[in-house]
PDB file of N, CA and C in Angstrom:
ATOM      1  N   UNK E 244     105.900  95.316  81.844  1.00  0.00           N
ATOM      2  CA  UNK E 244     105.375  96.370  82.703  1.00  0.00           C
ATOM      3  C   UNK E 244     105.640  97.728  82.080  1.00  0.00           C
ATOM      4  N   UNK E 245     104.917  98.313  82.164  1.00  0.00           N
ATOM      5  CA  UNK E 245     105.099 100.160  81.669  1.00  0.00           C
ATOM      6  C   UNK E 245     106.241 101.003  82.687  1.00  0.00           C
ATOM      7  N   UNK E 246     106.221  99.976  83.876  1.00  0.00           N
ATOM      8  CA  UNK E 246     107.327 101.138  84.481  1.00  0.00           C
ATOM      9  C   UNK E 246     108.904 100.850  84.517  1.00  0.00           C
ATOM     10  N   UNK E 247     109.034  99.354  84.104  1.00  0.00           N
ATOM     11  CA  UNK E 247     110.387  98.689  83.777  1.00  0.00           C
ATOM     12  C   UNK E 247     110.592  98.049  82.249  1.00  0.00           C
ATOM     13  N   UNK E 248     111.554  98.322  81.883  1.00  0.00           N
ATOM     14  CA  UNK E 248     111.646  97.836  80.248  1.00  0.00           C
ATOM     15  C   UNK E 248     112.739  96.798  80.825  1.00  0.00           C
ATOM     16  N   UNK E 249     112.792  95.662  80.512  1.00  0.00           N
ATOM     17  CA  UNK E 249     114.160  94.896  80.369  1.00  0.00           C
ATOM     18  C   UNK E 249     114.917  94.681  82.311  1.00  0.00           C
ATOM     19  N   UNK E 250     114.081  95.410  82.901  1.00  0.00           N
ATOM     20  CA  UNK E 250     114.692  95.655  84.556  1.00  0.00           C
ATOM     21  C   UNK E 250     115.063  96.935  84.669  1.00  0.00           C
ATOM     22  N   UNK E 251     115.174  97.818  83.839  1.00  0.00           N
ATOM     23  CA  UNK E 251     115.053  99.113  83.882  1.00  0.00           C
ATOM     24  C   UNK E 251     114.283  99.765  83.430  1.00  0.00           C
ATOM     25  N   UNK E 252     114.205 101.350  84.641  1.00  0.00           N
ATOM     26  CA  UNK E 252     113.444 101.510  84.657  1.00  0.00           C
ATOM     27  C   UNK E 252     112.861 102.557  83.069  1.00  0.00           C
ATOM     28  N   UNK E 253     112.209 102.515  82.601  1.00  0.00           N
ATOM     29  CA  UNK E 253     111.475 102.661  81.183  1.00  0.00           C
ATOM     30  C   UNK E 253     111.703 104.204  81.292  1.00  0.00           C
ATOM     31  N   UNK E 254     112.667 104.494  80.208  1.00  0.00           N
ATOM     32  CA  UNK E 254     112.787 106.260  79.985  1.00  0.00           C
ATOM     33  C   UNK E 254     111.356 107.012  79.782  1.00  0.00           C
ATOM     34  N   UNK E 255     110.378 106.161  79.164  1.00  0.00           N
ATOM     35  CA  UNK E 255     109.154 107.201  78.954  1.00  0.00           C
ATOM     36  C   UNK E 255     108.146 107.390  80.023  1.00  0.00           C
ATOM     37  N   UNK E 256     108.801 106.602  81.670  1.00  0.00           N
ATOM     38  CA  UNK E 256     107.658 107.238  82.704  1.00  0.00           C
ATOM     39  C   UNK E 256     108.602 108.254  83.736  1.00  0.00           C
ATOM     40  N   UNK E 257     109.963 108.403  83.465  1.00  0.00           N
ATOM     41  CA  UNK E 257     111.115 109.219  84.214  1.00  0.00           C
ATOM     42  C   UNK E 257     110.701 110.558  84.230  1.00  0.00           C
ATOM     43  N   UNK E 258     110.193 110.948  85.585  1.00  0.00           N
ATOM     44  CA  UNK E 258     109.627 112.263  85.575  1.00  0.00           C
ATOM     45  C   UNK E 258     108.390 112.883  85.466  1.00  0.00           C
ATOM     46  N   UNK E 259     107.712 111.652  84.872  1.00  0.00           N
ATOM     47  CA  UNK E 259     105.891 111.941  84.078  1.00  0.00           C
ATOM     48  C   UNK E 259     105.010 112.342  84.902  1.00  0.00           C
ATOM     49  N   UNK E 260     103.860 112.800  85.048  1.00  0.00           N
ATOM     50  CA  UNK E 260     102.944 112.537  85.558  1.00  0.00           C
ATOM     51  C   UNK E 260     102.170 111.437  86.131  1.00  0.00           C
ATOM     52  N   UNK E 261     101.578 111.356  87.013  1.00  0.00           N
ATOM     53  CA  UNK E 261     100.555 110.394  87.317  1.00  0.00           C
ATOM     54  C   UNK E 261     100.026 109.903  86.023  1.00  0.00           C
ATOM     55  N   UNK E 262      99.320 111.413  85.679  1.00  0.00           N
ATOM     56  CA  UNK E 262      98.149 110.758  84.672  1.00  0.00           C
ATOM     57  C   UNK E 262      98.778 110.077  83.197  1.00  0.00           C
ATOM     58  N   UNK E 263     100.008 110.841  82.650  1.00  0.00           N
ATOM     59  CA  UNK E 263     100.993 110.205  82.333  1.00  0.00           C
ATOM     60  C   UNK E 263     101.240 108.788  81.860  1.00  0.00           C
ATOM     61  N   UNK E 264     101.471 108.234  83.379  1.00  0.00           N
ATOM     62  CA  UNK E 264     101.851 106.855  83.374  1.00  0.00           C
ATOM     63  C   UNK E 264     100.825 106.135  83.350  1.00  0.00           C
ATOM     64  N   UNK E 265      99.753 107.023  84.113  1.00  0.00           N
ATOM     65  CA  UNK E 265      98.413 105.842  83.766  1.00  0.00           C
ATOM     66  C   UNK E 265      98.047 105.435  82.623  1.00  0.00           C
ATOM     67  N   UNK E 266      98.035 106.605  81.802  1.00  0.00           N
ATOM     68  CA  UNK E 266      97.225 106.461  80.519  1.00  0.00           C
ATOM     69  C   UNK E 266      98.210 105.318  79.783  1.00  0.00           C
ATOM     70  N   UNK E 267      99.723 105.509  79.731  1.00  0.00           N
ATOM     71  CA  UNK E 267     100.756 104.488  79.290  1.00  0.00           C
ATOM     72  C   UNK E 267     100.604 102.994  79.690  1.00  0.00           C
ATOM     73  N   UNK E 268     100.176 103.088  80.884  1.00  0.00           N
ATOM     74  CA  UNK E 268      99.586 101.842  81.725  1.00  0.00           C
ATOM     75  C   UNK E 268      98.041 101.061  81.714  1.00  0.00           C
ATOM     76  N   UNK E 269      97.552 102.287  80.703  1.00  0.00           N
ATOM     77  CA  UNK E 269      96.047 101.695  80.624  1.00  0.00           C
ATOM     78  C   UNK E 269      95.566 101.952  81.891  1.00  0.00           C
ATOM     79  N   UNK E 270      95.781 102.276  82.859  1.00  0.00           N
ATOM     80  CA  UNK E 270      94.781 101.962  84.403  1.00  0.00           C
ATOM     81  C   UNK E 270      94.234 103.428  84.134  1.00  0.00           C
ATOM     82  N   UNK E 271      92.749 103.225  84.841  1.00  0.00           N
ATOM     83  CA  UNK E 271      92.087 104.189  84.897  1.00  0.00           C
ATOM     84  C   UNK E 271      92.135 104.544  86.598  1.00  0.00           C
ATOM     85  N   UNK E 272      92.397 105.898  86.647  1.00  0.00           N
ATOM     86  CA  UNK E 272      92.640 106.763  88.046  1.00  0.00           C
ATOM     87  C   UNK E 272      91.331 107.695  88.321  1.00  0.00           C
ATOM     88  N   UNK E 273      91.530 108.278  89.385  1.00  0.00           N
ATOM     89  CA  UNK E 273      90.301 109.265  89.458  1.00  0.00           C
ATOM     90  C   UNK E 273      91.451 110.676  89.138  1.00  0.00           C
ATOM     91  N   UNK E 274      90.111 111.297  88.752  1.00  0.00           N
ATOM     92  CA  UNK E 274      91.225 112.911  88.673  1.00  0.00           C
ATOM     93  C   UNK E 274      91.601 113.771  89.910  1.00  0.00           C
ATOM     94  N   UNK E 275      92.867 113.956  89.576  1.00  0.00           N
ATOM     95  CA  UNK E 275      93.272 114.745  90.669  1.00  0.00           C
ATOM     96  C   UNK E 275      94.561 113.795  91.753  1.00  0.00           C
ATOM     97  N   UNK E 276      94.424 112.396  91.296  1.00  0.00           N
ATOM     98  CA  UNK E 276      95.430 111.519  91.836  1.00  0.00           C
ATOM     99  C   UNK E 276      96.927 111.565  91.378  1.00  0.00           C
ATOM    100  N   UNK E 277      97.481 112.156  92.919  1.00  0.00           N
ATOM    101  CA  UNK E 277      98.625 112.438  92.648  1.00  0.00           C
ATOM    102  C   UNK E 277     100.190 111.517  92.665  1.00  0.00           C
ATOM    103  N   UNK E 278      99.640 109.675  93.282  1.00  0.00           N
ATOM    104  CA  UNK E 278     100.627 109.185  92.925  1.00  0.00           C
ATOM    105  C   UNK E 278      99.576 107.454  93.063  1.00  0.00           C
ATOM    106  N   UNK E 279     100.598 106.712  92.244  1.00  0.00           N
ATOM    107  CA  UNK E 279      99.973 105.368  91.902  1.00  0.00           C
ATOM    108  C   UNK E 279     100.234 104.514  93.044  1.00  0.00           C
ATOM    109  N   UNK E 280     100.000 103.726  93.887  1.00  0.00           N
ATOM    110  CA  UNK E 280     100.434 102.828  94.614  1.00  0.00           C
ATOM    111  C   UNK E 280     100.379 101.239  94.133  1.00  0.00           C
ATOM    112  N   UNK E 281     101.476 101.019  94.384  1.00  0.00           N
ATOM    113  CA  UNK E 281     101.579  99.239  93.743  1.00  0.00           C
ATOM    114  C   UNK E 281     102.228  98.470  94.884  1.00  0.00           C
ATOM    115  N   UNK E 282     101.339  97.089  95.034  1.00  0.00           N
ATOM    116  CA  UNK E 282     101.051  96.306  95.519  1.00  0.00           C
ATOM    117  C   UNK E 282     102.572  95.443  95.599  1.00  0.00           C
ATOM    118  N   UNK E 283     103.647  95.420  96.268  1.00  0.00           N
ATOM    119  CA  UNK E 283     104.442  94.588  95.470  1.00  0.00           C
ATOM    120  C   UNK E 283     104.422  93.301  95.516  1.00  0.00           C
ATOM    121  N   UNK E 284     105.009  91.869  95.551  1.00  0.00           N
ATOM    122  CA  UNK E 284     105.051  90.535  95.646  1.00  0.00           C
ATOM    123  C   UNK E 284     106.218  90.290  96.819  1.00  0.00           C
ATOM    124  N   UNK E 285     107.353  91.201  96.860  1.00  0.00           N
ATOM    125  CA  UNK E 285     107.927  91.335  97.951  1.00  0.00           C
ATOM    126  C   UNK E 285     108.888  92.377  97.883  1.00  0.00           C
ATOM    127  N   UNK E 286     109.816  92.545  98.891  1.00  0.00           N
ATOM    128  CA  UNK E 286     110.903  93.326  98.826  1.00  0.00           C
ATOM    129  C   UNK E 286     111.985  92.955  98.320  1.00  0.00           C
ATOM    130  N   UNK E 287     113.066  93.590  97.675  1.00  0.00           N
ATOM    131  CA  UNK E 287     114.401  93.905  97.140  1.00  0.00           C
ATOM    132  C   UNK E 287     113.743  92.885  95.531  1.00  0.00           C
ATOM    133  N   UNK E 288     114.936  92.060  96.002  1.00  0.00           N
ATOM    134  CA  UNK E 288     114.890  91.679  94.437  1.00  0.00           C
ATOM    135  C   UNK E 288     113.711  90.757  94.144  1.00  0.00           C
ATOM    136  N   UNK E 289     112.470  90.772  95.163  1.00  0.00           N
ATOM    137  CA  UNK E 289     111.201  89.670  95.063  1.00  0.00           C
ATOM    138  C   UNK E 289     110.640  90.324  94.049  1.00  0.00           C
ATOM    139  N   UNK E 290     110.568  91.426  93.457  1.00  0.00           N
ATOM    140  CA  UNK E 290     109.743  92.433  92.845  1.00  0.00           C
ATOM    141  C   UNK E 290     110.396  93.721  92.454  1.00  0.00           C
ATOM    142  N   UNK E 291     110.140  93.923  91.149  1.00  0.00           N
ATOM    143  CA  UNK E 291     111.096  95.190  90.025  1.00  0.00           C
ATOM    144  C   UNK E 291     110.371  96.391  90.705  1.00  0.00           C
ATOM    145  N   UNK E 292     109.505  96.388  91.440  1.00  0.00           N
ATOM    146  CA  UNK E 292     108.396  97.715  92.088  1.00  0.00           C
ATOM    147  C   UNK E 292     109.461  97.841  93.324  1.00  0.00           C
ATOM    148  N   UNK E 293     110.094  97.200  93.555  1.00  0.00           N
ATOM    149  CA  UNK E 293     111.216  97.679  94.753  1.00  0.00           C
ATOM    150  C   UNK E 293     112.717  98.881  94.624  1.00  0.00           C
ATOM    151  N   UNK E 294     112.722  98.601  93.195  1.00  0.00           N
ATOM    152  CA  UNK E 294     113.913  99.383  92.958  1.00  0.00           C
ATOM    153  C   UNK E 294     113.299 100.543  92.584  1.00  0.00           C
ATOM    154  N   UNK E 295     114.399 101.755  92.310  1.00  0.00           N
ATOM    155  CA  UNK E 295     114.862 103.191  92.318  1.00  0.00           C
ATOM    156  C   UNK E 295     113.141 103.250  90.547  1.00  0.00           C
ATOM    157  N   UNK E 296     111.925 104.150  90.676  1.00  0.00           N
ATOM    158  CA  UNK E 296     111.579 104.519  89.969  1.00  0.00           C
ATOM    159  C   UNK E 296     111.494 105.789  89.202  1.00  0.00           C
ATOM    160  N   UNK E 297     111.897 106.580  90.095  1.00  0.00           N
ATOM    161  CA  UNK E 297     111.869 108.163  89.601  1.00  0.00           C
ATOM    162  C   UNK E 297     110.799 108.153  88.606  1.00  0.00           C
ATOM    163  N   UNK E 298     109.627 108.216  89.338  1.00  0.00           N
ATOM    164  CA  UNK E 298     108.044 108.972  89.087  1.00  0.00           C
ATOM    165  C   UNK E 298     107.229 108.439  89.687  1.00  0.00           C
ATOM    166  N   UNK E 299     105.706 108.884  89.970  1.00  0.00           N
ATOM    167  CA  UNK E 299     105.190 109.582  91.040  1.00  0.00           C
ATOM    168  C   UNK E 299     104.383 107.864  91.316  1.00  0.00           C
ATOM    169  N   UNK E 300     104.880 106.707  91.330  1.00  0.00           N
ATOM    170  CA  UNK E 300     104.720 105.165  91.711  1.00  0.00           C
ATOM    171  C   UNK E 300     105.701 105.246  92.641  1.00  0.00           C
ATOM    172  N   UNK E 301     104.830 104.157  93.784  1.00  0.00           N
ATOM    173  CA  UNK E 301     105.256 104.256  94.777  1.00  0.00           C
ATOM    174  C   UNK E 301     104.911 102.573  95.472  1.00  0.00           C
ATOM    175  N   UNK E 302     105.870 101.256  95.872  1.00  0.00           N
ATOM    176  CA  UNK E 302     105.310 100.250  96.272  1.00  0.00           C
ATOM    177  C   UNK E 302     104.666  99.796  97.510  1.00  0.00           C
ATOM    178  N   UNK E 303     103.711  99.076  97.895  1.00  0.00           N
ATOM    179  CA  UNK E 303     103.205  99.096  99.116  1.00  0.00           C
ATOM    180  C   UNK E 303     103.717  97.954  99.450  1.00  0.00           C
ATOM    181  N   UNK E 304     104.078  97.157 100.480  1.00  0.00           N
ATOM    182  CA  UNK E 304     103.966  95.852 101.189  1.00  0.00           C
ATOM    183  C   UNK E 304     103.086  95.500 102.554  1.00  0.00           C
ATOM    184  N   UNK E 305     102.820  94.384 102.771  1.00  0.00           N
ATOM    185  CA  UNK E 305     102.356  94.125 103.764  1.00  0.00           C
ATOM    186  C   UNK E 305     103.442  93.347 104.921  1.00  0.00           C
ATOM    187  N   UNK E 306     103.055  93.725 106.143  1.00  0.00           N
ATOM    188  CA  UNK E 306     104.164  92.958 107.029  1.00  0.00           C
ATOM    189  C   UNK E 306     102.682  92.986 108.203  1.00  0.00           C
ATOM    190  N   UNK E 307     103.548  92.183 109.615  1.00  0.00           N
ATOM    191  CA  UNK E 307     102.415  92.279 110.225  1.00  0.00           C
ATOM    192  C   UNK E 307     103.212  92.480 111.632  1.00  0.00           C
ATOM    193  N   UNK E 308     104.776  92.705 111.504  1.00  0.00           N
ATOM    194  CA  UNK E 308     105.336  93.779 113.007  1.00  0.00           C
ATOM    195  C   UNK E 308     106.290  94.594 112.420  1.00  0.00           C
ATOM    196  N   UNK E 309     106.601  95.587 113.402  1.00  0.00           N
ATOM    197  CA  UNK E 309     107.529  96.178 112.763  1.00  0.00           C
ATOM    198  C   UNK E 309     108.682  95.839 112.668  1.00  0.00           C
ATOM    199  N   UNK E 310     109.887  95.233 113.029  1.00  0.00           N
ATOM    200  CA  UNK E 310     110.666  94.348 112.809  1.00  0.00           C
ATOM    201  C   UNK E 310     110.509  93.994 111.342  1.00  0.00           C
ATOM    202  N   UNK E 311     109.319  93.442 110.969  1.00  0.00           N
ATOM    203  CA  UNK E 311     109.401  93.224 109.400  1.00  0.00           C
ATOM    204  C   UNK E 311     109.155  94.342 108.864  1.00  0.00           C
ATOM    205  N   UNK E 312     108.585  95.146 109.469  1.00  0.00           N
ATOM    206  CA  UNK E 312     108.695  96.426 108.354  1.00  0.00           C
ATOM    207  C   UNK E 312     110.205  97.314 107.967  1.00  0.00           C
ATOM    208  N   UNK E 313     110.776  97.293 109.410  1.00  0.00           N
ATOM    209  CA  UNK E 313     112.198  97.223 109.339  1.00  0.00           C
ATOM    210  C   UNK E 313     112.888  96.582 108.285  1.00  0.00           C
ATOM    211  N   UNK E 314     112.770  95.310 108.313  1.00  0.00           N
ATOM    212  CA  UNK E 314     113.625  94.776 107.546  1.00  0.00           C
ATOM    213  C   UNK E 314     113.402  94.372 105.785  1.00  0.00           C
ATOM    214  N   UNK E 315     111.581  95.064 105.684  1.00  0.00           N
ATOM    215  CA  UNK E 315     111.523  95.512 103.973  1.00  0.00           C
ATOM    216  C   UNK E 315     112.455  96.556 103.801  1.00  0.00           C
ATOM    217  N   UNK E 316     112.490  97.851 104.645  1.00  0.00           N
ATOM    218  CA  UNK E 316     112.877  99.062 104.121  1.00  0.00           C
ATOM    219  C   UNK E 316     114.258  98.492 103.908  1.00  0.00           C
ATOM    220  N   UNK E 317     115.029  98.071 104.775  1.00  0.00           N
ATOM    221  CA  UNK E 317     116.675  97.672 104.870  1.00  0.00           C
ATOM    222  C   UNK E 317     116.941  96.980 103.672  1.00  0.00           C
ATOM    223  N   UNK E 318     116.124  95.542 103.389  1.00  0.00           N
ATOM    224  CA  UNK E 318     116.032  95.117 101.945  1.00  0.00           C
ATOM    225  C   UNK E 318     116.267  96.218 100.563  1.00  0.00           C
ATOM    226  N   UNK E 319     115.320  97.183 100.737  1.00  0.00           N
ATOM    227  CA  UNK E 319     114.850  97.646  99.802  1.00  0.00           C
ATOM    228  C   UNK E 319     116.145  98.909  99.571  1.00  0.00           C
ATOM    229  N   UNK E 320     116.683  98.989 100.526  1.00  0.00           N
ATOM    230  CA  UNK E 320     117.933  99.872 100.657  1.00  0.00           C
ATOM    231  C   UNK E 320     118.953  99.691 100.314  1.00  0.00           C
ATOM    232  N   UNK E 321     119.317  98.474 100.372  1.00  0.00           N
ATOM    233  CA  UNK E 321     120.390  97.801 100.200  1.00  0.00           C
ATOM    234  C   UNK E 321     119.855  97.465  98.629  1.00  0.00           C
ATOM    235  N   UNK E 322     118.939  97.311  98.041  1.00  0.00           N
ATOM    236  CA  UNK E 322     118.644  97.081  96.703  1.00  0.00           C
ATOM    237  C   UNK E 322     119.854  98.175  95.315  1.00  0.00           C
ATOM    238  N   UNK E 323     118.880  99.689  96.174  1.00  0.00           N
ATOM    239  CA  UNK E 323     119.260 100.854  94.594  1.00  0.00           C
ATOM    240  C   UNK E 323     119.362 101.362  95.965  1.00  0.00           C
ATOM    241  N   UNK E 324     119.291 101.741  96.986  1.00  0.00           N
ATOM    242  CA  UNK E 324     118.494 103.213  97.747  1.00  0.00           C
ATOM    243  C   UNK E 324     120.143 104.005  98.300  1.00  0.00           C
ATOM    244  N   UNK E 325     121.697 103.188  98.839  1.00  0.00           N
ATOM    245  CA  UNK E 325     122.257 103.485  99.559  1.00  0.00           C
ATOM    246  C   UNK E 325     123.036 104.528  98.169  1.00  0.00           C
ATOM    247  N   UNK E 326     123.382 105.950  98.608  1.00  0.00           N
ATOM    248  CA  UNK E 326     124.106 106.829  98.106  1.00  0.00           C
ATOM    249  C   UNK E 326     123.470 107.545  97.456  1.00  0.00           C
ATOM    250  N   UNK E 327     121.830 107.900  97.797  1.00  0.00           N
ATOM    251  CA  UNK E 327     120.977 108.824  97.465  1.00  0.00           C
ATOM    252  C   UNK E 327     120.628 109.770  98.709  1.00  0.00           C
TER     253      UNK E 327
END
């Protein structure tokens, strides 16, 4: 993946641009898009799109109450997120 090397996260998208990471990523964006959204496979450790990225990617999940949406974010907190 372009945004994790090894499980971490890849020094050359820390901070970048959108367009940036796209172009690093090959995906083609429209102009003017100011952050990437990714799809993840799940929360915490189901998927490397869950942890701490610092740049302008951002993961989506699906749930279908809130209770589970609750308990992605808590996952996902307990991942990298607690002491930020």
């Amino acid at each position: 993946q372009t945004i994790f090397e090894g499980g971490m996260t890849a020094k050359d998208v820390v901070g970048q641009s959108v367009a940036t990471i796209a172009r690093l990523a090959d995906l083609p964006i429209p102009e003017g898009t100011k952050v990437i959204l990714a799809k993840a496979d799940g929360p915490g450790e189901a998927d490397l799109l869950s942890k701490e990225k610092m740049c302008p990617v951002m993961a989506v999940y699906g749930y279908t109450t809130f209770d589970e949406a609750l308990s992605i974010a808590q996952t996902n907190l307990e991942l990298e997120g607690k002491g930020h």
